[in-house]
PDB file of C-alpha atoms in Angstrom:
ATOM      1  CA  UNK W   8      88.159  59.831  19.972  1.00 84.00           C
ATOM      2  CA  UNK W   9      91.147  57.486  20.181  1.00 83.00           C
ATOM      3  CA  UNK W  10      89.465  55.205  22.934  1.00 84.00           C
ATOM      4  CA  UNK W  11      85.760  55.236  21.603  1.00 87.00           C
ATOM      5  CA  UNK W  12      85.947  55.508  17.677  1.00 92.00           C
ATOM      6  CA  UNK W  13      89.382  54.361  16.483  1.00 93.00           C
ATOM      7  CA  UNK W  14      89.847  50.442  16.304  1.00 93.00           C
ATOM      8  CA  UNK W  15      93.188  49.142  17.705  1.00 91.00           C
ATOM      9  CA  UNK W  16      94.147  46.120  19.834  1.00 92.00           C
ATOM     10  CA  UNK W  17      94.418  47.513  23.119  1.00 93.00           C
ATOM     11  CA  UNK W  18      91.209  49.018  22.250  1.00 92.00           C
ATOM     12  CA  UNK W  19      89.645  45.832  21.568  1.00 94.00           C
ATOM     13  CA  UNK W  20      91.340  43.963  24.373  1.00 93.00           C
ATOM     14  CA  UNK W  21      90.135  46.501  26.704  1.00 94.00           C
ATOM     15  CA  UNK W  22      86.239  45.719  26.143  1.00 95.00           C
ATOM     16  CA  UNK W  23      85.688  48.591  23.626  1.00 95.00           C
ATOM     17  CA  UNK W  24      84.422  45.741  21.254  1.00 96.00           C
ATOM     18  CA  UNK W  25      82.258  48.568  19.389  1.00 96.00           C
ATOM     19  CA  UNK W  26      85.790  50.096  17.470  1.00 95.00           C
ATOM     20  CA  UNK W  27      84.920  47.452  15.446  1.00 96.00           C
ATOM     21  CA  UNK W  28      82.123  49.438  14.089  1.00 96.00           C
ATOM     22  CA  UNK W  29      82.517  53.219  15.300  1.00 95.00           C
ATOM     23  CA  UNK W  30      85.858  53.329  13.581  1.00 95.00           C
ATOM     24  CA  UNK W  31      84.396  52.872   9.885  1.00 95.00           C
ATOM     25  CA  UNK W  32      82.147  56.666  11.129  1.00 94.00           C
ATOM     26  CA  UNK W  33      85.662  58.375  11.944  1.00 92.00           C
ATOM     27  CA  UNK W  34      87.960  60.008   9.351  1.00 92.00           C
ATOM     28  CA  UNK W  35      90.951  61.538   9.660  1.00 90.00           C
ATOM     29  CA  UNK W  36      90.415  65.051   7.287  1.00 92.00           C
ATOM     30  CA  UNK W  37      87.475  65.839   5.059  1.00 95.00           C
ATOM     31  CA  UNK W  38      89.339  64.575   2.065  1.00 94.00           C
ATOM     32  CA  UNK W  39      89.713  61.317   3.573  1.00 92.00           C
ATOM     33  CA  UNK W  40      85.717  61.542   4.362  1.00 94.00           C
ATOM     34  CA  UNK W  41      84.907  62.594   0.706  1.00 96.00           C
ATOM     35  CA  UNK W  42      86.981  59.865  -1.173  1.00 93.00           C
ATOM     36  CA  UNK W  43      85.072  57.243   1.010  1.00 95.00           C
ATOM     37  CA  UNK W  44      81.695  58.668   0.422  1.00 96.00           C
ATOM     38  CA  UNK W  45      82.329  59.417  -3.616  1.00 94.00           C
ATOM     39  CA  UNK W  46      82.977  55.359  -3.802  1.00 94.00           C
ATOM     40  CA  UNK W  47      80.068  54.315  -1.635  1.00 96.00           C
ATOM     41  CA  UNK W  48      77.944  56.918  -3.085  1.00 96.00           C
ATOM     42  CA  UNK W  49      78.945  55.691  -6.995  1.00 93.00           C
ATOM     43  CA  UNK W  50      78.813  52.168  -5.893  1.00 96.00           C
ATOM     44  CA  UNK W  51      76.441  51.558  -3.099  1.00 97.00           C
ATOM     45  CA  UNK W  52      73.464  53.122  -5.900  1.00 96.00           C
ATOM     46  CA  UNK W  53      74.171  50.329  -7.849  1.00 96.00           C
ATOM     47  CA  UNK W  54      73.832  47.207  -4.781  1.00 97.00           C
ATOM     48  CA  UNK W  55      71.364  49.898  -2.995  1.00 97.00           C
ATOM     49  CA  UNK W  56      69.446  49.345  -6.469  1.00 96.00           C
ATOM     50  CA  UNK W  57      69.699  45.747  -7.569  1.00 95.00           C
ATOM     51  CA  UNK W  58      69.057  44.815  -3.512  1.00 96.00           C
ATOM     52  CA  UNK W  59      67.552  47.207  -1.839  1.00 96.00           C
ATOM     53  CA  UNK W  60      69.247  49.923   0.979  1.00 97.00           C
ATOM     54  CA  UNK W  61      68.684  46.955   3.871  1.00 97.00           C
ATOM     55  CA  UNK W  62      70.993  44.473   2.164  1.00 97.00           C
ATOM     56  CA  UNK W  63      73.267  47.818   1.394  1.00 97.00           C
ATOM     57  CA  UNK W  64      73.446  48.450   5.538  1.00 97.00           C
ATOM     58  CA  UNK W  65      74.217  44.562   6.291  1.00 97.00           C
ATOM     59  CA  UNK W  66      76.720  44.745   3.859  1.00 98.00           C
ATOM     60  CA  UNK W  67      78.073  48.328   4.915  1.00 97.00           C
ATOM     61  CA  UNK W  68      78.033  47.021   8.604  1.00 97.00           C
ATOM     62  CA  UNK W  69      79.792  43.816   7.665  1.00 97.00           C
ATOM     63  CA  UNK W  70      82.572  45.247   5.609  1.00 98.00           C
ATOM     64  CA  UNK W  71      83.092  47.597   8.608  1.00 97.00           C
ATOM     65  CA  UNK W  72      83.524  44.561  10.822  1.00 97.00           C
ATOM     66  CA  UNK W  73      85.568  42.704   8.489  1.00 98.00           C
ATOM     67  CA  UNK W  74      87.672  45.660   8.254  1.00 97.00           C
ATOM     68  CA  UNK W  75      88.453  46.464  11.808  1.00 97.00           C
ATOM     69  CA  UNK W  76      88.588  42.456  12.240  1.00 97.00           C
ATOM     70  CA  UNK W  77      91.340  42.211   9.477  1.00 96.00           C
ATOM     71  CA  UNK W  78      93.489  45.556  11.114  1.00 94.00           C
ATOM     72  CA  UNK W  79      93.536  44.146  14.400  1.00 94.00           C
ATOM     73  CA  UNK W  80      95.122  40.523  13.118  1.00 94.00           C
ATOM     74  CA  UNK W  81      97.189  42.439  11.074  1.00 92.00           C
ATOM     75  CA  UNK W  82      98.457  44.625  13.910  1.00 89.00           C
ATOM     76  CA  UNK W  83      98.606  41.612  16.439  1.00 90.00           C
ATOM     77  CA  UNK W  84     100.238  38.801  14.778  1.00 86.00           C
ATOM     78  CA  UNK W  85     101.723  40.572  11.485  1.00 84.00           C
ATOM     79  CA  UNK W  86     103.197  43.895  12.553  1.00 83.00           C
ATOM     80  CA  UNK W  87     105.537  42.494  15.251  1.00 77.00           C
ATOM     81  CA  UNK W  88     106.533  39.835  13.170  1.00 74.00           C
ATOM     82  CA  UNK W  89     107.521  41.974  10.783  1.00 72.00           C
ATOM     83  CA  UNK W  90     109.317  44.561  12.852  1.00 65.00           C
ATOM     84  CA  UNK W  91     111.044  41.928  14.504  1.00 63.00           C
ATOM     85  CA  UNK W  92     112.302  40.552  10.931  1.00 62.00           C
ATOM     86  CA  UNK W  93     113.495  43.883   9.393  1.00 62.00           C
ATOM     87  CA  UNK W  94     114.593  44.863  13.087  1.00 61.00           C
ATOM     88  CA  UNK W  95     112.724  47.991  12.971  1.00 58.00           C
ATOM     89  CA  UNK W  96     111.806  50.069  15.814  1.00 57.00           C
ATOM     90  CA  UNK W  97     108.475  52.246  16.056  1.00 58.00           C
ATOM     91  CA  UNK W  98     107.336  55.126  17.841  1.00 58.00           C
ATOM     92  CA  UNK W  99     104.205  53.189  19.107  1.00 63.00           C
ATOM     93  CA  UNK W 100     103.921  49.829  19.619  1.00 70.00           C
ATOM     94  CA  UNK W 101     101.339  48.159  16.764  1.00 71.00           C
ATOM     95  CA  UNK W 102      98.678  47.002  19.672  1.00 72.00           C
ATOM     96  CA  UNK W 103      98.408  50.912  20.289  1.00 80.00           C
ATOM     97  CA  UNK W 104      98.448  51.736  16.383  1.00 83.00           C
ATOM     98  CA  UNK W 105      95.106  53.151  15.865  1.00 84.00           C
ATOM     99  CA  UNK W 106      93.481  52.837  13.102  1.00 91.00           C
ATOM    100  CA  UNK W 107      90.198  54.297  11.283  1.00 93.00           C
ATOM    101  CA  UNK W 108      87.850  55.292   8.103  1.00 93.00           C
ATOM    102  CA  UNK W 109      85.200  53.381   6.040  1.00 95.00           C
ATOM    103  CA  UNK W 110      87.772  51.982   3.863  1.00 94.00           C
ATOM    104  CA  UNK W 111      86.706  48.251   4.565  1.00 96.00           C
ATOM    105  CA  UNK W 112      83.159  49.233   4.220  1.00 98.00           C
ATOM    106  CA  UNK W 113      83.264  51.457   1.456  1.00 97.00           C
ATOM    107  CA  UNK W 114      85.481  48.123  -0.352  1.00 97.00           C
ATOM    108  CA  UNK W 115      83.007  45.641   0.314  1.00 98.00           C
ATOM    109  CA  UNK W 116      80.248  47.624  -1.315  1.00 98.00           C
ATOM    110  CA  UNK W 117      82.642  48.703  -4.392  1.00 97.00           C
ATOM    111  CA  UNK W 118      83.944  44.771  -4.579  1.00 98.00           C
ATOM    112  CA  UNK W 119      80.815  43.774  -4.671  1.00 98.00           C
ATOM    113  CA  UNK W 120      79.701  45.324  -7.259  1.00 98.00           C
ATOM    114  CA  UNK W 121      82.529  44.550  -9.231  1.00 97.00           C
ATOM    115  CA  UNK W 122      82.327  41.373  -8.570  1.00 97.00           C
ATOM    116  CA  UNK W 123      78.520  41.389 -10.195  1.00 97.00           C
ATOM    117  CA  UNK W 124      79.058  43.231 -13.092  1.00 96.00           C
ATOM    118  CA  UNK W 125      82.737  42.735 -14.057  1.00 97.00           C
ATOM    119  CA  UNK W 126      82.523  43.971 -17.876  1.00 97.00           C
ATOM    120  CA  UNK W 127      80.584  47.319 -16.717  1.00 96.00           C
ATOM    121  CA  UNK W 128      83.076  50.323 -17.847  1.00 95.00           C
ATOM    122  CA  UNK W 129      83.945  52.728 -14.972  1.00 93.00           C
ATOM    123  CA  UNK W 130      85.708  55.370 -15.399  1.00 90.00           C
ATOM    124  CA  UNK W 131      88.946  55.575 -13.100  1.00 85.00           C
ATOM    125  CA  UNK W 132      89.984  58.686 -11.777  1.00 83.00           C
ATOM    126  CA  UNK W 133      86.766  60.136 -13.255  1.00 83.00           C
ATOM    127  CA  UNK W 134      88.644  60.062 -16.595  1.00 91.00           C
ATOM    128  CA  UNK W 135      90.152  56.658 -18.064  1.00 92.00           C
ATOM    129  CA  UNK W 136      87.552  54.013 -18.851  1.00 95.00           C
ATOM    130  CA  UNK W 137      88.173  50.535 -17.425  1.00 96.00           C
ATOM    131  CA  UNK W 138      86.209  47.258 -17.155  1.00 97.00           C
ATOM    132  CA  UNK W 139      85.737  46.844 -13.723  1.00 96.00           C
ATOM    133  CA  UNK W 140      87.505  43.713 -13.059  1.00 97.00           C
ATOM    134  CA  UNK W 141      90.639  45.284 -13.990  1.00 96.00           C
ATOM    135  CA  UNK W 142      89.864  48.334 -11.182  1.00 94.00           C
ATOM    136  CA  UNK W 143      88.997  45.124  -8.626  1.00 96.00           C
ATOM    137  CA  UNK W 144      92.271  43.741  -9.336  1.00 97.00           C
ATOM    138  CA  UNK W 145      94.156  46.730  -9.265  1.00 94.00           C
ATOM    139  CA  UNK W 146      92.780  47.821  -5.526  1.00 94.00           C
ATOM    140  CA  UNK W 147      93.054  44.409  -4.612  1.00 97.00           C
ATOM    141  CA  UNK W 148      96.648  43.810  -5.723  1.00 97.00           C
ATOM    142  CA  UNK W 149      97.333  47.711  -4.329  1.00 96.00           C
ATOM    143  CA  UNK W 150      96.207  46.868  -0.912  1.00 95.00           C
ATOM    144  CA  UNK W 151      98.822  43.384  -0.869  1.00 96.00           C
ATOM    145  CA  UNK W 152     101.522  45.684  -1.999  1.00 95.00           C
ATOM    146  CA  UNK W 153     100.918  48.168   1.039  1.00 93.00           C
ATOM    147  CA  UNK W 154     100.837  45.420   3.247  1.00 90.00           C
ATOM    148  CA  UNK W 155     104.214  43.879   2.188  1.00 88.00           C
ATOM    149  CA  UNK W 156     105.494  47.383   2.141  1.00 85.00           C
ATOM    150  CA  UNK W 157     104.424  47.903   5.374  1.00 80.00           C
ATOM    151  CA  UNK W 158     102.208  51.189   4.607  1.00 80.00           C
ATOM    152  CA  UNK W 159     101.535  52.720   8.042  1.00 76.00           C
ATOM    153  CA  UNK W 160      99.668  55.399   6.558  1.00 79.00           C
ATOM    154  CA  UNK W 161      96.801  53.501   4.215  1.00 86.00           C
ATOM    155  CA  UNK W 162      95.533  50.195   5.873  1.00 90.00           C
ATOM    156  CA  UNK W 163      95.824  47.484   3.633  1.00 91.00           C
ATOM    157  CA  UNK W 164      94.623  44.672   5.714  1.00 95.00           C
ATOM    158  CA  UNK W 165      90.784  46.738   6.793  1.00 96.00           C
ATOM    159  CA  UNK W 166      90.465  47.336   2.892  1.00 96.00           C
ATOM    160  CA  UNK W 167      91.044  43.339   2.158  1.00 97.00           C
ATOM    161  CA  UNK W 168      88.904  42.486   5.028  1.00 97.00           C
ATOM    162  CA  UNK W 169      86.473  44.535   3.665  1.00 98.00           C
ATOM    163  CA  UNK W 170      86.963  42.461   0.087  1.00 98.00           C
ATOM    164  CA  UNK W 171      86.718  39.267   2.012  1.00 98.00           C
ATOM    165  CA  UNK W 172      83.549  40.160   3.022  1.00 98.00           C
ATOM    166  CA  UNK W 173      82.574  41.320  -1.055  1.00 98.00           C
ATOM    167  CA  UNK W 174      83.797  37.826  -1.648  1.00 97.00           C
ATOM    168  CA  UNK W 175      81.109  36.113   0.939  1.00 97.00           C
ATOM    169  CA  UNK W 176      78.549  37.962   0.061  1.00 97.00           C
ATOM    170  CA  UNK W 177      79.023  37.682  -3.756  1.00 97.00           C
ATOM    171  CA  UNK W 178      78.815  33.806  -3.100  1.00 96.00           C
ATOM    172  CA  UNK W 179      76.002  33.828  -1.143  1.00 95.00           C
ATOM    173  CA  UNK W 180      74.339  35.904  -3.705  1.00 94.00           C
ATOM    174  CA  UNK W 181      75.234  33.371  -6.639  1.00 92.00           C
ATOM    175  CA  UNK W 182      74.047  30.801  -3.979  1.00 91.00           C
ATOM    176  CA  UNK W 183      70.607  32.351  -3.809  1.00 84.00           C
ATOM    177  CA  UNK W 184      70.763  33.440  -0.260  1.00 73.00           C
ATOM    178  CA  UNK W 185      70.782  36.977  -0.203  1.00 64.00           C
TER     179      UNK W 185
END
């Protein structure tokens, strides 16, 4: 599990290039599993709709990517920079940090969407209705907060990778090259 479908520097440097992508198919419990696949189920219809389910596997794929890509700069250049700064010490060094979960995916299909239809109402937590730009901002501005708080258990940077890629592909699609 940890070698083949779990993205992490040494993992990367070692050849397993595909962690980029086998790490957005492994989850940690069912819940983890479940919240992922409520959000790309609620907002993949919607792209899967409006562009059909290929465009919704380029842009699945791509987030995944973007994801891993994002966690392993993070871990490389950020992480020891940061440990080094607040002089922390941690039980495994951030190249070996492992990391996994559709998170990056799963956000580049939700940003996307949000991105499209900002005004649409969704309904946060099932209950509270929001326009959507305000939910984009808040997982957004949640995900810089975990990174600058160092979160070690939610992975800010494969979530913003995964809104990078939202943010390509939305300008592309304005662009007319979809």
């Amino acid at each position: 599990m940890m070698r083949n479908f779990m993205i992490s520097v040494d993992n990367f440097t070692s050849g397993r290039v595909h962690t980029l992508i086998t790490s957005a198919f492994s989850h940690i419990s069912t819940w983890h599993l479940i919240s992922n696949m409520v959000g790309l189920y609620f907002f993949g219809t919607s792209i899967g709709r409006y562009f059909g389910p290929k465009f919704l596997l380029k842009l699945y794929l791509s987030g995944a990517v973007a994801g891993s890509v994002f966690y392993l700069v993070y871990h490389a250049f950020i992480v020891p920079s940061l440990q080094t700064q607040r002089r922390q010490v941690l039980s495994m060094h951030p190249s070996q940090t492992p990391g996994l979960g559709a998170s990056g995916a799963v956000n580049a299909v939700m940003l996307l969407d949000i991105f499209l239809f900002p005004t649409k109402i969704i309904y946060f937590n099932f209950v509270i209705p929001v326009p959507a730009i305000l939910l984009g901002i808040f997982i957004v501005g949640k995900d810089v907060v975990r990174i600058l708080e160092g979160d070690t258990q939610v992975s800010g940077s494969a979530h913003l990778g995964g809104a990078a890629m939202a943010a390509i592909a939305w300008a592309r699609v304005r662009r007319g090259r979809f």
